[in-house]
XYZ file of C-alpha atoms in Angstrom:
329
model
C 18.305 71.832 72.872
C 20.065 73.680 70.054
C 23.143 73.919 72.285
C 23.520 70.137 72.044
C 24.903 70.799 68.559
C 28.070 71.870 70.369
C 28.824 68.193 71.018
C 29.203 67.342 67.322
C 32.887 68.274 67.072
C 34.061 66.822 70.423
C 32.147 63.589 69.848
C 33.583 63.225 66.355
C 37.058 63.958 67.750
C 36.753 61.223 70.372
C 35.430 58.629 67.939
C 37.925 59.464 65.206
C 40.871 59.345 67.637
C 39.806 55.858 68.659
C 39.100 54.655 65.111
C 42.154 56.265 63.497
C 42.848 56.595 59.807
C 41.752 59.644 57.885
C 38.591 59.820 59.979
C 40.642 62.033 62.302
C 40.175 64.847 59.763
C 36.411 65.004 60.360
C 36.457 67.634 63.181
C 38.737 69.876 61.110
C 36.542 69.589 58.017
C 33.507 70.427 60.127
C 34.997 73.392 61.991
C 36.903 75.027 59.153
C 34.924 73.871 56.124
C 31.266 73.298 56.943
C 30.701 75.453 60.018
C 31.718 78.740 58.330
C 29.080 78.035 55.686
C 26.492 77.256 58.379
C 27.381 80.566 60.031
C 26.560 82.355 56.799
C 23.249 80.596 56.156
C 21.872 80.051 59.684
C 20.875 83.685 60.114
C 20.588 85.776 63.263
C 18.306 85.451 66.255
C 15.987 88.473 66.219
C 14.602 89.239 68.678
C 16.532 87.320 71.325
C 14.497 84.958 73.452
C 14.277 85.757 77.181
C 16.703 83.729 79.307
C 15.547 80.482 80.874
C 15.252 80.352 84.648
C 16.139 76.668 84.994
C 19.853 76.374 84.320
C 20.267 72.702 85.267
C 20.301 71.360 81.655
C 22.971 73.908 80.711
C 25.085 73.077 83.769
C 24.919 69.411 82.818
C 26.129 70.344 79.326
C 29.138 72.122 80.837
C 30.064 69.102 82.933
C 29.612 66.776 79.959
C 32.031 68.899 77.930
C 34.465 69.190 80.847
C 34.647 65.407 81.322
C 34.635 64.656 77.586
C 37.621 66.885 76.809
C 40.225 64.922 78.855
C 38.944 61.682 77.307
C 39.454 63.117 73.818
C 43.009 64.195 74.624
C 43.899 60.836 76.174
C 42.493 59.122 73.070
C 44.731 61.361 70.942
C 47.810 60.400 72.955
C 46.859 56.730 72.623
C 46.485 57.147 68.855
C 49.861 58.904 68.645
C 51.532 56.070 70.556
C 50.303 53.663 67.869
C 51.034 55.676 64.751
C 54.043 57.813 65.643
C 54.636 61.021 63.722
C 52.750 60.203 60.547
C 50.069 62.189 58.729
C 47.365 60.825 61.059
C 49.300 62.220 64.037
C 49.314 65.746 62.619
C 45.686 65.734 61.548
C 44.449 64.103 64.763
C 46.372 66.635 66.841
C 44.930 69.517 64.833
C 41.376 68.182 65.128
C 41.795 67.545 68.843
C 43.103 71.083 69.302
C 39.905 72.413 67.721
C 37.813 70.217 69.996
C 39.895 71.226 73.016
C 39.282 74.856 72.184
C 35.529 74.193 72.418
C 35.023 71.555 75.105
C 38.144 72.523 77.017
C 38.902 76.226 76.928
C 35.425 77.662 76.264
C 33.944 75.521 79.020
C 36.871 76.278 81.344
C 36.318 79.981 80.659
C 32.674 79.624 81.728
C 33.439 77.487 84.784
C 36.367 79.710 85.706
C 33.900 82.401 86.763
C 32.319 80.110 89.356
C 32.927 80.242 93.100
C 36.648 79.727 93.952
C 37.529 76.195 95.101
C 34.160 74.850 93.938
C 34.011 71.686 91.840
C 33.357 73.751 88.698
C 36.355 75.927 89.539
C 38.605 72.874 89.783
C 37.227 71.403 86.553
C 38.044 74.680 84.818
C 41.630 74.484 85.969
C 41.982 70.840 84.987
C 40.938 71.635 81.436
C 43.214 74.682 81.247
C 46.122 72.515 82.406
C 45.369 70.108 79.559
C 45.638 73.093 77.214
C 48.971 74.093 78.809
C 47.409 77.468 79.666
C 46.798 77.199 83.397
C 47.532 80.878 84.016
C 44.617 81.914 81.800
C 42.016 82.074 84.569
C 44.182 84.410 86.659
C 44.854 86.705 83.712
C 41.288 86.584 82.406
C 39.465 87.087 85.702
C 41.764 89.587 87.381
C 43.182 91.608 84.490
C 41.297 91.158 81.210
C 37.871 91.859 82.666
C 39.200 94.972 84.379
C 41.359 96.406 81.593
C 39.603 95.187 78.427
C 39.884 97.536 75.424
C 42.712 99.519 77.047
C 46.437 99.506 76.360
C 46.879 97.538 79.616
C 45.061 94.489 78.245
C 47.240 92.096 76.217
C 44.144 90.328 74.854
C 42.677 93.452 73.188
C 44.186 94.000 69.736
C 44.363 97.611 68.498
C 43.091 98.614 65.082
C 45.469 97.609 62.294
C 47.159 94.701 64.089
C 46.951 91.293 62.379
C 45.911 88.138 64.190
C 49.398 86.720 63.585
C 51.092 89.621 65.337
C 48.482 89.549 68.082
C 49.070 85.885 68.909
C 52.852 86.299 68.990
C 52.536 89.261 71.363
C 49.606 88.274 73.554
C 50.721 84.786 74.649
C 53.864 85.879 76.532
C 52.259 89.149 77.621
C 49.318 87.349 79.198
C 51.664 85.058 81.109
C 53.617 88.078 82.354
C 50.364 89.786 83.298
C 49.161 86.733 85.233
C 52.486 86.656 87.076
C 52.083 90.319 87.976
C 48.528 89.727 89.203
C 49.614 86.925 91.515
C 52.551 88.971 92.782
C 50.202 91.834 93.698
C 47.708 89.467 95.320
C 50.471 87.840 97.380
C 51.734 91.233 98.555
C 48.243 92.213 99.686
C 48.102 89.040 101.773
C 51.542 89.739 103.207
C 53.063 86.685 101.533
C 55.860 86.114 99.057
C 54.906 85.667 95.426
C 57.843 83.237 95.157
C 56.041 80.756 97.389
C 55.559 77.291 95.851
C 51.834 77.861 96.450
C 51.757 80.677 93.888
C 49.020 79.596 91.424
C 51.379 80.268 88.521
C 53.924 77.805 89.935
C 51.160 75.313 90.707
C 49.865 75.570 87.152
C 53.306 75.074 85.631
C 53.937 72.154 87.962
C 50.634 70.517 87.041
C 51.397 70.955 83.336
C 54.850 69.440 83.780
C 53.463 66.463 85.697
C 50.830 65.914 83.015
C 53.411 65.937 80.205
C 55.632 63.517 82.163
C 52.720 61.186 82.894
C 51.639 61.147 79.240
C 55.232 60.530 78.126
C 55.534 57.637 80.593
C 52.258 56.055 79.452
C 52.235 56.843 75.728
C 55.841 57.655 74.881
C 57.334 60.729 73.265
C 54.736 60.748 70.459
C 51.933 60.901 73.036
C 53.569 63.774 74.896
C 54.183 65.675 71.657
C 50.554 65.119 70.653
C 49.461 66.654 73.964
C 51.600 69.737 73.362
C 50.565 69.990 69.709
C 46.841 69.988 70.432
C 47.445 72.528 73.210
C 49.183 74.875 70.762
C 46.226 74.668 68.364
C 43.696 75.303 71.132
C 45.691 78.289 72.416
C 45.833 79.779 68.920
C 42.070 79.412 68.603
C 41.528 81.002 72.018
C 43.595 84.009 71.044
C 41.881 84.156 67.650
C 38.576 84.439 69.508
C 40.007 87.132 71.796
C 41.232 88.915 68.693
C 37.915 89.044 66.844
C 35.826 90.022 69.861
C 37.960 93.013 70.879
C 39.728 94.107 67.677
C 40.009 97.870 67.296
C 37.720 98.784 70.212
C 39.402 101.212 72.573
C 38.785 103.166 75.766
C 41.113 105.156 77.973
C 42.520 103.654 81.158
C 39.991 104.444 83.866
C 37.190 105.156 81.402
C 33.990 103.271 82.222
C 33.539 100.015 80.354
C 30.341 99.739 78.318
C 28.750 97.427 75.781
C 30.708 99.322 73.108
C 34.005 97.680 74.090
C 33.358 94.123 72.845
C 32.047 92.708 69.567
C 28.929 90.570 69.568
C 27.065 88.473 67.022
C 23.665 86.805 67.085
C 24.478 84.332 64.302
C 22.716 81.170 65.357
C 25.283 78.511 64.506
C 28.096 80.124 66.500
C 25.728 80.854 69.383
C 24.468 77.285 69.585
C 27.812 75.505 69.195
C 29.947 77.876 71.300
C 27.731 78.235 74.380
C 26.677 81.852 73.725
C 30.306 82.972 73.663
C 29.208 85.382 70.955
C 27.279 87.559 73.428
C 30.528 88.956 74.703
C 29.506 92.501 75.723
C 26.991 90.977 78.133
C 29.641 88.683 79.576
C 31.978 91.602 80.248
C 29.329 93.733 81.899
C 27.807 90.839 83.867
C 30.615 88.330 84.289
C 28.828 86.475 87.091
C 25.880 85.580 84.839
C 25.949 82.026 83.417
C 26.052 81.770 79.640
C 22.378 80.832 79.291
C 21.283 84.132 80.836
C 23.367 86.420 78.621
C 21.453 88.741 76.323
C 22.595 90.863 73.345
C 22.971 94.633 73.683
C 21.236 96.869 71.214
C 23.754 99.095 69.456
C 26.810 97.057 70.464
C 29.515 96.582 67.799
C 28.429 93.614 65.694
C 30.523 91.173 63.671
C 29.326 90.557 60.104
C 28.974 86.819 60.789
C 29.761 84.222 63.447
C 33.068 83.109 64.931
C 33.486 80.262 62.435
C 32.692 82.527 59.503
C 35.251 85.120 60.626
C 38.110 82.626 60.882
C 39.366 82.590 57.297
C 39.111 86.378 56.763
C 41.071 86.946 59.982
C 44.027 85.004 58.576
C 44.360 87.450 55.649
C 45.182 90.861 57.187
C 44.263 93.072 54.183
C 40.905 91.330 53.825
C 40.295 91.494 57.575
C 40.990 95.218 57.737
C 38.788 95.868 54.711
C 35.886 94.069 56.406
C 36.349 95.224 59.992
C 37.928 98.687 60.059
C 34.835 100.468 58.658
C 32.727 98.772 61.347
C 34.756 100.100 64.270
C 32.671 102.736 66.111
C 34.045 106.268 66.284
């Protein structure tokens, strides 16, 4: 039941987008003001509880998030159509981007590992389209999981690189990597990667149709709100990639182990981010649903949770002072 706390931010984002006014700042205040403090005071789970066998409640949570996220974004576009480009627009878009990073991208990441063409698989892609990052599942499933912590993985930041540099580099590199993956897959099937059925083209087409539909229904302000929240959610996704792989390296071809991803057992991040913090387990057992992931003894460990690491990551000297000594030899 602790994982129900993950609905606080998306629910507040939906309500505040509908109500308007400065209430739209609530999700931002929670995520960037209160949640880092809760990360610091909530403590760690020691020892970890054994995984539950019945996953139905957790699957229902995923679907609730996956259906809630589009409603939040549509409510944002509606709000933008009423207010235009005022201060409420910018704060609502920022708050919705935070919510989209949780209910949209995190959930899409989890569902993206489900059986291809299943309902969960399609829901994952819908939510990635709403984040303007439809190519993510291709890159994540077919390249990142295979090349993590090597020089071939755009999502793994080397020691010394700031989060700002990482985001600027990784976004285009991941798109290029996804394109390369689909080209190789098409060649193996004896087909042209320039086919309109290339998933990269389909993703771009779906994103374009979505932007056009929002523009038609809610005007230019609505379409810009859609793109703005997507930019925030993408930044947060790459921030998370940054902190959970920073400085960890292996040679190309070297066996991947639990030493190539950072983990944390801080309760608040675990509960509100669907066990995203148990990242070594996810990489070694990608087919396991989030509620069955377990921490690895001896794995590189962050000093606090994902919310608590956000502000230090934005200040490169402080980040390096905290993290560089923790990087295993």
